[in-house]
Amino acid sequence: MSHKNKIDKLRSNLANVLRRLPEELAEIALDYTRDAFKKEAWDGKPWPERKNDGQRSRLFKSGSSREKVRSKSRGLLVQSGDLRRSVRILKVGIDSFTIGTDRRYAKAHNEGDTISHPGGTPYKILTDKKGDTRLAWMRKVNAANASGFTKPHPIKIPQRQFIGKSEELLREMRQHYINRISAVFR
């Protein structure tokens, strides 16, 4: 094979790699984002714990005769899995890509926020079978069975970043880039 043919083949292989790299890097970033939900951390920093882990929760079906306790086995930011599943590659260009989600509450979780709850949610205070108020908790109920209604109050949502810039991710993408380019010259 002549030098010209070798150079042409090398040029062609390099062009193919460079054309596919943005999509490959976007997939790496998407995997990193999905792993954040599993690791409950971003860029090596763990997410803040749930405020009321281990306490009774209204997230479970009501009406059961058994006492329901929120388990630590349910991941942070995962009630239905909708947010995690909504993260996707939105755009891949020649030299860039965009990953995002269309869920309107995603920004509040990713960046942290304080939202204003308007109040008016009906609740009933429940106690254990002996009436011990130390173990009391509130459950959302319909208005007819309510013992009260919540007042307007702020709700602080801690930052649990799952998308954005990350040094770990940049290192991983840089290593993939180097490996792909150097493979062309082997």
mmCIF file of C-alpha atoms in Angstrom:
data_model
loop_
_atom_site.group_PDB
_atom_site.id
_atom_site.type_symbol
_atom_site.label_atom_id
_atom_site.label_comp_id
_atom_site.label_asym_id
_atom_site.label_seq_id
_atom_site.Cartn_x
_atom_site.Cartn_y
_atom_site.Cartn_z
ATOM 1 C CA MET A 1 0.000 0.000 0.000
ATOM 2 C CA SER A 2 1.434 3.351 -0.978
ATOM 3 C CA HIS A 3 1.959 6.209 1.456
ATOM 4 C CA LYS A 4 -0.818 8.170 -0.216
ATOM 5 C CA ASN A 5 -3.277 5.289 0.297
ATOM 6 C CA LYS A 6 -2.214 4.945 3.945
ATOM 7 C CA ILE A 7 -2.695 8.662 4.535
ATOM 8 C CA ASP A 8 -6.086 8.625 2.788
ATOM 9 C CA LYS A 9 -7.202 5.642 4.890
ATOM 10 C CA LEU A 10 -5.948 7.323 8.051
ATOM 11 C CA ARG A 11 -7.753 10.560 7.117
ATOM 12 C CA SER A 12 -10.977 8.621 6.394
ATOM 13 C CA ASN A 13 -10.794 6.702 9.705
ATOM 14 C CA LEU A 14 -10.129 9.899 11.634
ATOM 15 C CA ALA A 15 -13.073 11.662 9.947
ATOM 16 C CA ASN A 16 -15.373 8.719 10.857
ATOM 17 C CA VAL A 17 -14.247 8.805 14.490
ATOM 18 C CA LEU A 18 -14.650 12.573 14.733
ATOM 19 C CA ARG A 19 -18.127 12.379 13.185
ATOM 20 C CA ARG A 20 -19.284 9.782 15.737
ATOM 21 C CA LEU A 21 -17.571 11.268 18.817
ATOM 22 C CA PRO A 22 -20.252 13.824 19.802
ATOM 23 C CA GLU A 23 -22.920 11.120 19.951
ATOM 24 C CA GLU A 24 -20.625 8.752 21.876
ATOM 25 C CA LEU A 25 -19.757 11.511 24.355
ATOM 26 C CA ALA A 26 -23.463 12.363 24.720
ATOM 27 C CA GLU A 27 -24.162 8.704 25.594
ATOM 28 C CA ILE A 28 -21.380 8.774 28.198
ATOM 29 C CA ALA A 29 -22.883 11.937 29.721
ATOM 30 C CA LEU A 30 -26.367 10.386 29.695
ATOM 31 C CA ASP A 31 -25.056 7.259 31.451
ATOM 32 C CA TYR A 32 -23.283 9.432 34.025
ATOM 33 C CA THR A 33 -26.522 11.316 34.665
ATOM 34 C CA ARG A 34 -28.495 8.096 35.093
ATOM 35 C CA ASP A 35 -25.802 6.752 37.413
ATOM 36 C CA ALA A 36 -26.256 9.851 39.595
ATOM 37 C CA PHE A 37 -29.708 8.539 40.530
ATOM 38 C CA LYS A 38 -28.219 5.146 41.483
ATOM 39 C CA LYS A 39 -25.258 6.589 43.391
ATOM 40 C CA GLU A 40 -27.347 9.445 44.844
ATOM 41 C CA ALA A 41 -24.357 11.692 44.226
ATOM 42 C CA TRP A 42 -22.999 14.134 41.669
ATOM 43 C CA ASP A 43 -19.321 14.620 40.940
ATOM 44 C CA GLY A 44 -18.429 12.510 43.970
ATOM 45 C CA LYS A 45 -20.538 14.577 46.390
ATOM 46 C CA PRO A 46 -23.475 12.685 47.949
ATOM 47 C CA TRP A 47 -26.949 14.217 47.858
ATOM 48 C CA PRO A 48 -28.455 15.456 51.135
ATOM 49 C CA GLU A 49 -30.424 12.782 52.971
ATOM 50 C CA ARG A 50 -34.199 12.833 52.986
ATOM 51 C CA LYS A 51 -35.404 14.945 55.913
ATOM 52 C CA ASN A 52 -37.797 12.397 57.357
ATOM 53 C CA ASP A 53 -36.233 9.028 56.530
ATOM 54 C CA GLY A 54 -37.580 6.300 58.761
ATOM 55 C CA GLN A 55 -40.756 8.165 59.662
ATOM 56 C CA ARG A 56 -44.248 7.171 58.648
ATOM 57 C CA SER A 57 -45.126 8.511 55.250
ATOM 58 C CA ARG A 58 -48.253 9.405 53.321
ATOM 59 C CA LEU A 59 -46.588 8.198 50.125
ATOM 60 C CA PHE A 60 -47.807 4.672 50.798
ATOM 61 C CA LYS A 61 -51.355 3.470 50.225
ATOM 62 C CA SER A 62 -53.706 4.390 53.019
ATOM 63 C CA GLY A 63 -56.298 2.090 54.492
ATOM 64 C CA SER A 64 -53.943 -0.757 55.299
ATOM 65 C CA SER A 65 -54.166 -2.251 58.756
ATOM 66 C CA ARG A 66 -50.372 -2.600 58.849
ATOM 67 C CA GLU A 67 -48.206 0.309 59.855
ATOM 68 C CA LYS A 68 -46.309 1.599 56.833
ATOM 69 C CA VAL A 69 -42.821 2.998 57.316
ATOM 70 C CA ARG A 70 -40.847 4.831 54.635
ATOM 71 C CA SER A 71 -37.949 2.679 53.672
ATOM 72 C CA LYS A 72 -34.456 3.888 52.860
ATOM 73 C CA SER A 73 -34.529 1.431 49.979
ATOM 74 C CA ARG A 74 -36.458 3.903 47.813
ATOM 75 C CA GLY A 75 -33.900 6.148 46.192
ATOM 76 C CA LEU A 76 -33.768 9.892 46.569
ATOM 77 C CA LEU A 77 -35.598 11.738 43.772
ATOM 78 C CA VAL A 78 -37.350 8.495 42.866
ATOM 79 C CA GLN A 79 -41.015 8.306 43.732
ATOM 80 C CA SER A 80 -42.260 7.029 40.396
ATOM 81 C CA GLY A 81 -39.012 7.098 38.377
ATOM 82 C CA ASP A 82 -40.487 9.665 35.998
ATOM 83 C CA LEU A 83 -37.698 12.230 36.447
ATOM 84 C CA ARG A 84 -34.939 9.670 35.933
ATOM 85 C CA ARG A 85 -36.604 8.293 32.792
ATOM 86 C CA SER A 86 -37.224 11.778 31.378
ATOM 87 C CA VAL A 87 -33.517 12.660 31.094
ATOM 88 C CA ARG A 88 -32.434 12.216 27.477
ATOM 89 C CA ILE A 89 -30.177 13.463 24.723
ATOM 90 C CA LEU A 90 -31.955 16.471 23.236
ATOM 91 C CA LYS A 91 -29.503 17.515 20.540
ATOM 92 C CA VAL A 92 -26.212 16.328 19.044
ATOM 93 C CA GLY A 93 -24.264 18.710 16.819
ATOM 94 C CA ILE A 94 -20.911 18.581 15.078
ATOM 95 C CA ASP A 95 -19.023 19.734 18.162
ATOM 96 C CA SER A 96 -21.605 19.729 20.959
ATOM 97 C CA PHE A 97 -24.533 17.928 22.535
ATOM 98 C CA THR A 98 -27.359 18.781 24.915
ATOM 99 C CA ILE A 99 -28.861 16.560 27.592
ATOM 100 C CA GLY A 100 -31.999 17.597 29.424
ATOM 101 C CA THR A 101 -35.475 16.851 30.675
ATOM 102 C CA ASP A 102 -38.899 18.321 30.063
ATOM 103 C CA ARG A 103 -40.099 17.914 33.659
ATOM 104 C CA ARG A 104 -40.806 21.358 35.098
ATOM 105 C CA TYR A 105 -39.808 20.340 38.645
ATOM 106 C CA ALA A 106 -36.366 19.089 37.526
ATOM 107 C CA LYS A 107 -34.697 22.504 37.875
ATOM 108 C CA ALA A 108 -35.810 22.875 41.493
ATOM 109 C CA HIS A 109 -34.248 19.515 42.409
ATOM 110 C CA ASN A 110 -31.112 19.994 40.300
ATOM 111 C CA GLU A 111 -30.311 23.488 41.625
ATOM 112 C CA GLY A 112 -32.202 23.550 44.941
ATOM 113 C CA ASP A 113 -35.025 25.997 45.583
ATOM 114 C CA THR A 114 -37.537 27.284 48.078
ATOM 115 C CA ILE A 115 -41.102 27.079 46.873
ATOM 116 C CA SER A 116 -44.194 28.643 48.416
ATOM 117 C CA HIS A 117 -46.891 26.142 49.263
ATOM 118 C CA PRO A 118 -50.257 27.919 49.125
ATOM 119 C CA GLY A 119 -51.689 25.916 52.025
ATOM 120 C CA GLY A 120 -55.228 24.577 52.175
ATOM 121 C CA THR A 121 -54.269 20.890 52.079
ATOM 122 C CA PRO A 122 -56.670 18.933 54.306
ATOM 123 C CA TYR A 123 -55.036 16.679 56.895
ATOM 124 C CA LYS A 124 -55.890 14.476 59.820
ATOM 125 C CA ILE A 125 -53.577 13.861 62.762
ATOM 126 C CA LEU A 126 -53.191 10.175 63.481
ATOM 127 C CA THR A 127 -51.680 8.564 66.563
ATOM 128 C CA ASP A 128 -50.765 5.028 67.526
ATOM 129 C CA LYS A 129 -53.425 2.666 68.942
ATOM 130 C CA LYS A 130 -52.828 3.897 72.496
ATOM 131 C CA GLY A 131 -53.343 7.525 71.469
ATOM 132 C CA ASP A 132 -49.701 8.403 72.119
ATOM 133 C CA THR A 133 -49.168 11.802 70.495
ATOM 134 C CA ARG A 134 -45.376 11.383 70.462
ATOM 135 C CA LEU A 135 -45.886 9.048 67.500
ATOM 136 C CA ALA A 136 -48.446 11.276 65.766
ATOM 137 C CA TRP A 137 -48.223 12.003 62.068
ATOM 138 C CA MET A 138 -50.337 13.742 59.464
ATOM 139 C CA ARG A 139 -52.042 12.135 56.528
ATOM 140 C CA LYS A 140 -53.653 13.868 53.585
ATOM 141 C CA VAL A 141 -57.387 13.177 53.590
ATOM 142 C CA ASN A 142 -60.431 14.524 51.839
ATOM 143 C CA ALA A 143 -61.882 17.759 53.213
ATOM 144 C CA ALA A 144 -64.848 16.054 54.933
ATOM 145 C CA ASN A 145 -62.582 13.963 57.214
ATOM 146 C CA ALA A 146 -60.024 16.708 57.876
ATOM 147 C CA SER A 147 -59.043 17.818 61.342
ATOM 148 C CA GLY A 148 -57.371 20.897 59.836
ATOM 149 C CA PHE A 149 -55.919 22.554 56.766
ATOM 150 C CA THR A 150 -52.306 23.474 56.194
ATOM 151 C CA LYS A 151 -51.336 27.132 56.248
ATOM 152 C CA PRO A 152 -49.243 28.731 53.496
ATOM 153 C CA HIS A 153 -45.605 27.859 54.105
ATOM 154 C CA PRO A 154 -42.244 27.697 52.324
ATOM 155 C CA ILE A 155 -40.798 24.320 51.358
ATOM 156 C CA LYS A 156 -37.015 24.150 50.986
ATOM 157 C CA ILE A 157 -35.895 21.714 48.302
ATOM 158 C CA PRO A 158 -32.227 20.796 48.776
ATOM 159 C CA GLN A 159 -29.949 20.686 45.754
ATOM 160 C CA ARG A 160 -29.592 17.159 44.430
ATOM 161 C CA GLN A 161 -27.792 17.747 41.165
ATOM 162 C CA PHE A 162 -28.209 15.071 38.527
ATOM 163 C CA ILE A 163 -27.321 16.986 35.360
ATOM 164 C CA GLY A 164 -24.764 19.650 34.452
ATOM 165 C CA LYS A 165 -21.012 20.163 34.604
ATOM 166 C CA SER A 166 -18.925 17.605 36.433
ATOM 167 C CA GLU A 167 -15.160 17.134 36.741
ATOM 168 C CA GLU A 168 -15.606 13.334 36.920
ATOM 169 C CA LEU A 169 -17.675 13.364 33.740
ATOM 170 C CA LEU A 170 -15.188 15.613 31.921
ATOM 171 C CA ARG A 171 -12.336 13.244 32.839
ATOM 172 C CA GLU A 172 -14.333 10.251 31.615
ATOM 173 C CA MET A 173 -15.223 11.966 28.325
ATOM 174 C CA ARG A 174 -11.653 13.218 27.837
ATOM 175 C CA GLN A 175 -10.311 9.678 28.314
ATOM 176 C CA HIS A 176 -12.827 8.288 25.812
ATOM 177 C CA TYR A 177 -11.835 10.993 23.310
ATOM 178 C CA ILE A 178 -8.127 10.216 23.712
ATOM 179 C CA ASN A 179 -8.721 6.463 23.389
ATOM 180 C CA ARG A 180 -10.797 6.854 20.221
ATOM 181 C CA ILE A 181 -8.352 9.225 18.521
ATOM 182 C CA SER A 182 -5.256 7.224 19.492
ATOM 183 C CA ALA A 183 -6.903 4.024 18.196
ATOM 184 C CA VAL A 184 -6.950 5.568 14.698
ATOM 185 C CA PHE A 185 -3.159 5.971 14.742
ATOM 186 C CA ARG A 186 -2.340 2.433 15.910
#
